[in-house]
Amino acid sequence: MNTRHLNTVWVVLLLATLATFAIGETGDMLGITGPVAMLLLLSISIVKGRLVVLDFMGLRGVKFFWRSLLIGWLLLVSALIAVAYWIALK
Amino acid sequence: MDLAPTSPPPHAPASAPPGDLAIWFFILAELLAFGVFFAAYAFARARNVELFDSMQLTLDRQAGALNTVLLISGSACVARAVEAVGRARSTTGARWLLAGIACGGGFLVVKGFEYADKLGAGINLSTNTFYMFYLSLTFFHFMHVILGMVILVALWFKTRQGAYGPADMNGIESGAAYWHMVDLVWIVLFPLVYVMR
């Protein structure tokens, strides 16, 4: 992993964090609330988590089995959160 | 007849992740524990939506966002350290590790202020279900940040001594993987606890 790529990943992660924070601060004004905000927040987390797993943890060039364990955890936890949120809406 | 040894093609995926295999089993166990905790929080919220949504407003979202920036930056610093050591630049690697330790320290200070604010307001584990989850979940993570920093300090000492290099990356890669796990968990925790409503 070269330094330029690591720096790019860092900047993307910072921008994604800003997006998460902005949804919390201005979501009401922008109409990003409820399930839409929830899905957006989970999607941002998945993108961020995937970058950490692949580029910081260094699993990009590793067999699918290992990547699937960590990214699978991310997807499973996100799915459980979405299901719980959906139950809360009812 | 081709008698060439059956070696993997040059760009075949590595069979094992960087670092010691044992650390990855440890990381998976930690992720499982945090995953159960996150699901428990989400389903507890489903039964107490009004309480969770109103209590969430009492959290300092700016502090949570600042801590996300600190952990992400700390993770980036440690990734740069591993990259530098992989190019036999131990001095540069040690500096990046120190920067990672500083980010972790910043996280602990910010979280410390948040805890002091809440405890000063008389909030504790028995205040309500939301705060029981908030305090236990974030403190569980807080302890992992402390352990991660202990590991980073050990890596910093050894890297300064030139203990790691392109031929021996196992120790630094293992410690770095643990530190990134602490970051990964917070990436889910911050939106779940501080933002989602």
Short mmCIF file of N, CA and C in Angstrom, two decimals, chain B residues 17 23 25 40 58 62-63 66 82 91 100 104 170 197:
data_model
loop_
_atom_site.label_atom_id
_atom_site.label_comp_id
_atom_site.label_asym_id
_atom_site.label_seq_id
_atom_site.Cartn_x
_atom_site.Cartn_y
_atom_site.Cartn_z
N PRO B 17 -4.08 -13.21 6.41
CA PRO B 17 -4.01 -11.75 6.56
C PRO B 17 -2.67 -11.32 7.16
N ILE B 23 -3.93 -13.03 16.30
CA ILE B 23 -4.53 -11.71 16.54
C ILE B 23 -5.85 -11.59 15.77
N PHE B 25 -7.97 -14.05 15.14
CA PHE B 25 -9.01 -14.77 15.89
C PHE B 25 -9.48 -13.90 17.06
N ALA B 40 -28.00 -5.48 20.62
CA ALA B 40 -28.76 -5.32 21.87
C ALA B 40 -29.21 -3.87 22.02
N THR B 58 -29.17 14.60 24.49
CA THR B 58 -28.33 15.08 25.60
C THR B 58 -26.86 14.74 25.38
N GLN B 62 -20.82 16.74 18.72
CA GLN B 62 -19.55 17.31 18.22
C GLN B 62 -18.37 16.54 18.80
N ALA B 63 -18.47 16.19 20.09
CA ALA B 63 -17.39 15.41 20.71
C ALA B 63 -17.29 14.04 20.05
N LEU B 66 -15.65 14.54 16.69
CA LEU B 66 -14.22 14.81 16.87
C LEU B 66 -13.47 13.52 17.19
N VAL B 82 3.19 1.24 9.39
CA VAL B 82 3.44 -0.11 8.86
C VAL B 82 4.07 0.00 7.46
N THR B 91 12.69 4.81 11.59
CA THR B 91 12.57 6.11 12.27
C THR B 91 11.26 6.79 11.87
N GLY B 100 -0.01 8.26 16.00
CA GLY B 100 -1.17 7.41 16.27
C GLY B 100 -1.50 7.38 17.76
N GLY B 104 -4.91 8.62 19.76
CA GLY B 104 -5.59 7.79 20.77
C GLY B 104 -5.71 8.56 22.08
N ASN B 170 5.70 -9.14 11.35
CA ASN B 170 4.63 -9.82 12.07
C ASN B 170 4.11 -9.03 13.28
N ARG B 197 -31.73 8.33 14.57
CA ARG B 197 -32.91 8.55 15.41
C ARG B 197 -34.19 8.37 14.61
#
